[in-house]
Amino acid sequence: MSILLDEADAYERGMDDDLTFQTVRELAGTAYMAGRTAPPTAVEIEAVAKRLLWRSCKKWDGVESDCVAKGEDDAWDYAGEICGYQEDYIDRAKEVLEVARKAVTEWRLF
């Protein structure tokens, strides 16, 4: 929820106070598009990286495995003990978010 609130606060700070000519629906759509096309925050990137890591713990080469970690945060903490492991997932998360934002931007052009 903090990512949503951070994006909403950032959007609100950039808005004019005179919103009388916009409907709530238009404003919500504009805010959504601004958030989806804005550069990802560090919090967003880490959240996606944690989820990618956790999902990779579930299956390796199509074989079910028992991940030692008890949850997403536990797996992330363990990955921090392996040199470069968190950084690899952060890079992957940045790529995923870049693709998602590109898709939103391209959709918006039509």
mmCIF file of C-alpha atoms in Angstrom:
data_model
loop_
_atom_site.group_PDB
_atom_site.id
_atom_site.type_symbol
_atom_site.label_atom_id
_atom_site.label_comp_id
_atom_site.label_asym_id
_atom_site.label_seq_id
_atom_site.Cartn_x
_atom_site.Cartn_y
_atom_site.Cartn_z
ATOM 1 C CA MET A 1 0.000 0.000 0.000
ATOM 2 C CA SER A 2 2.903 2.397 0.601
ATOM 3 C CA ILE A 3 3.794 2.393 -3.121
ATOM 4 C CA LEU A 4 0.274 3.527 -3.975
ATOM 5 C CA LEU A 5 0.367 6.259 -1.351
ATOM 6 C CA ASP A 6 3.822 7.434 -2.459
ATOM 7 C CA GLU A 7 2.674 7.716 -6.076
ATOM 8 C CA ALA A 8 -0.535 9.497 -5.079
ATOM 9 C CA ASP A 9 1.382 12.000 -2.938
ATOM 10 C CA ALA A 10 3.873 12.687 -5.731
ATOM 11 C CA TYR A 11 1.051 13.202 -8.220
ATOM 12 C CA GLU A 12 -0.884 15.472 -5.874
ATOM 13 C CA ARG A 13 2.161 17.687 -5.282
ATOM 14 C CA GLY A 14 2.402 18.235 -9.041
ATOM 15 C CA MET A 15 -1.271 19.159 -9.537
ATOM 16 C CA ASP A 16 -2.909 22.581 -9.613
ATOM 17 C CA ASP A 17 -5.439 23.314 -6.890
ATOM 18 C CA ASP A 18 -8.201 24.139 -9.413
ATOM 19 C CA LEU A 19 -9.762 20.765 -10.230
ATOM 20 C CA THR A 20 -13.304 22.012 -10.824
ATOM 21 C CA PHE A 21 -13.303 21.163 -14.539
ATOM 22 C CA GLN A 22 -12.248 17.551 -14.108
ATOM 23 C CA THR A 23 -14.490 14.758 -13.064
ATOM 24 C CA VAL A 24 -13.344 12.303 -10.451
ATOM 25 C CA ARG A 25 -13.130 9.593 -13.120
ATOM 26 C CA GLU A 26 -10.919 11.735 -15.369
ATOM 27 C CA LEU A 27 -8.695 12.620 -12.439
ATOM 28 C CA ALA A 28 -8.372 8.989 -11.386
ATOM 29 C CA GLY A 29 -7.479 7.964 -14.947
ATOM 30 C CA THR A 30 -4.939 10.759 -15.242
ATOM 31 C CA ALA A 31 -3.378 9.868 -11.896
ATOM 32 C CA TYR A 32 -3.224 6.198 -12.845
ATOM 33 C CA MET A 33 -1.513 6.943 -16.154
ATOM 34 C CA ALA A 34 0.928 9.330 -14.446
ATOM 35 C CA GLY A 35 1.837 6.624 -11.939
ATOM 36 C CA ARG A 36 2.178 3.916 -14.562
ATOM 37 C CA THR A 37 4.398 6.012 -16.835
ATOM 38 C CA ALA A 38 6.550 7.538 -14.085
ATOM 39 C CA PRO A 39 9.930 5.959 -13.384
ATOM 40 C CA PRO A 40 9.616 3.122 -10.864
ATOM 41 C CA THR A 41 10.468 3.917 -7.270
ATOM 42 C CA ALA A 42 13.083 1.996 -5.295
ATOM 43 C CA VAL A 43 10.246 0.505 -3.215
ATOM 44 C CA GLU A 44 8.488 -0.766 -6.353
ATOM 45 C CA ILE A 45 11.683 -2.234 -7.766
ATOM 46 C CA GLU A 46 12.473 -4.076 -4.547
ATOM 47 C CA ALA A 47 8.899 -5.384 -4.254
ATOM 48 C CA VAL A 48 9.041 -6.818 -7.783
ATOM 49 C CA ALA A 49 12.533 -8.248 -7.183
ATOM 50 C CA LYS A 50 11.352 -9.978 -3.995
ATOM 51 C CA ARG A 51 8.369 -11.490 -5.797
ATOM 52 C CA LEU A 52 10.512 -12.697 -8.722
ATOM 53 C CA LEU A 53 12.961 -14.289 -6.290
ATOM 54 C CA TRP A 54 10.208 -15.917 -4.249
ATOM 55 C CA ARG A 55 8.518 -17.298 -7.383
ATOM 56 C CA SER A 56 11.856 -18.756 -8.511
ATOM 57 C CA CYS A 57 12.178 -20.613 -5.195
ATOM 58 C CA LYS A 58 9.003 -22.598 -5.922
ATOM 59 C CA LYS A 59 10.226 -24.445 -9.021
ATOM 60 C CA TRP A 60 13.651 -25.081 -10.454
ATOM 61 C CA ASP A 61 13.889 -26.777 -13.837
ATOM 62 C CA GLY A 62 10.261 -27.881 -13.598
ATOM 63 C CA VAL A 63 10.837 -29.799 -10.366
ATOM 64 C CA GLU A 64 9.035 -28.782 -7.202
ATOM 65 C CA SER A 65 11.465 -27.869 -4.457
ATOM 66 C CA ASP A 66 11.169 -26.904 -0.832
ATOM 67 C CA CYS A 67 12.584 -23.445 -0.472
ATOM 68 C CA VAL A 68 14.360 -23.059 2.852
ATOM 69 C CA ALA A 69 12.850 -19.598 3.183
ATOM 70 C CA LYS A 70 9.534 -19.281 5.006
ATOM 71 C CA GLY A 71 8.319 -16.374 2.897
ATOM 72 C CA GLU A 72 9.192 -13.622 0.457
ATOM 73 C CA ASP A 73 11.077 -11.461 2.968
ATOM 74 C CA ASP A 74 12.960 -14.443 4.368
ATOM 75 C CA ALA A 75 14.058 -15.470 0.854
ATOM 76 C CA TRP A 76 15.150 -11.888 0.138
ATOM 77 C CA ASP A 77 17.210 -11.745 3.319
ATOM 78 C CA TYR A 78 18.850 -15.069 2.471
ATOM 79 C CA ALA A 79 19.587 -13.855 -1.088
ATOM 80 C CA GLY A 80 21.393 -10.875 0.454
ATOM 81 C CA GLU A 81 23.948 -13.260 1.868
ATOM 82 C CA ILE A 82 24.912 -14.452 -1.625
ATOM 83 C CA CYS A 83 27.130 -11.980 -3.454
ATOM 84 C CA GLY A 84 25.273 -10.307 -6.331
ATOM 85 C CA TYR A 85 22.076 -12.325 -5.955
ATOM 86 C CA GLN A 86 19.781 -9.495 -4.857
ATOM 87 C CA GLU A 87 21.347 -7.208 -7.462
ATOM 88 C CA ASP A 88 20.517 -9.724 -10.197
ATOM 89 C CA TYR A 89 16.867 -9.764 -9.162
ATOM 90 C CA ILE A 90 16.811 -5.972 -8.899
ATOM 91 C CA ASP A 91 18.066 -5.782 -12.503
ATOM 92 C CA ARG A 92 15.360 -8.245 -13.567
ATOM 93 C CA ALA A 93 12.716 -6.205 -11.735
ATOM 94 C CA LYS A 94 13.829 -3.014 -13.488
ATOM 95 C CA GLU A 95 13.449 -4.773 -16.847
ATOM 96 C CA VAL A 96 9.972 -6.066 -15.963
ATOM 97 C CA LEU A 97 8.819 -2.632 -14.831
ATOM 98 C CA GLU A 98 10.307 -1.005 -17.944
ATOM 99 C CA VAL A 99 8.367 -3.408 -20.178
ATOM 100 C CA ALA A 100 5.159 -2.760 -18.229
ATOM 101 C CA ARG A 101 5.550 1.006 -18.483
ATOM 102 C CA LYS A 102 6.354 0.768 -22.187
ATOM 103 C CA ALA A 103 3.153 -1.228 -22.727
ATOM 104 C CA VAL A 104 1.108 1.419 -20.890
ATOM 105 C CA THR A 105 2.742 4.222 -22.891
ATOM 106 C CA GLU A 106 2.137 2.461 -26.209
ATOM 107 C CA TRP A 107 -1.471 1.715 -25.246
ATOM 108 C CA ARG A 108 -1.953 5.348 -24.351
ATOM 109 C CA LEU A 109 -0.918 6.415 -27.873
ATOM 110 C CA PHE A 110 -3.882 4.605 -29.448
#
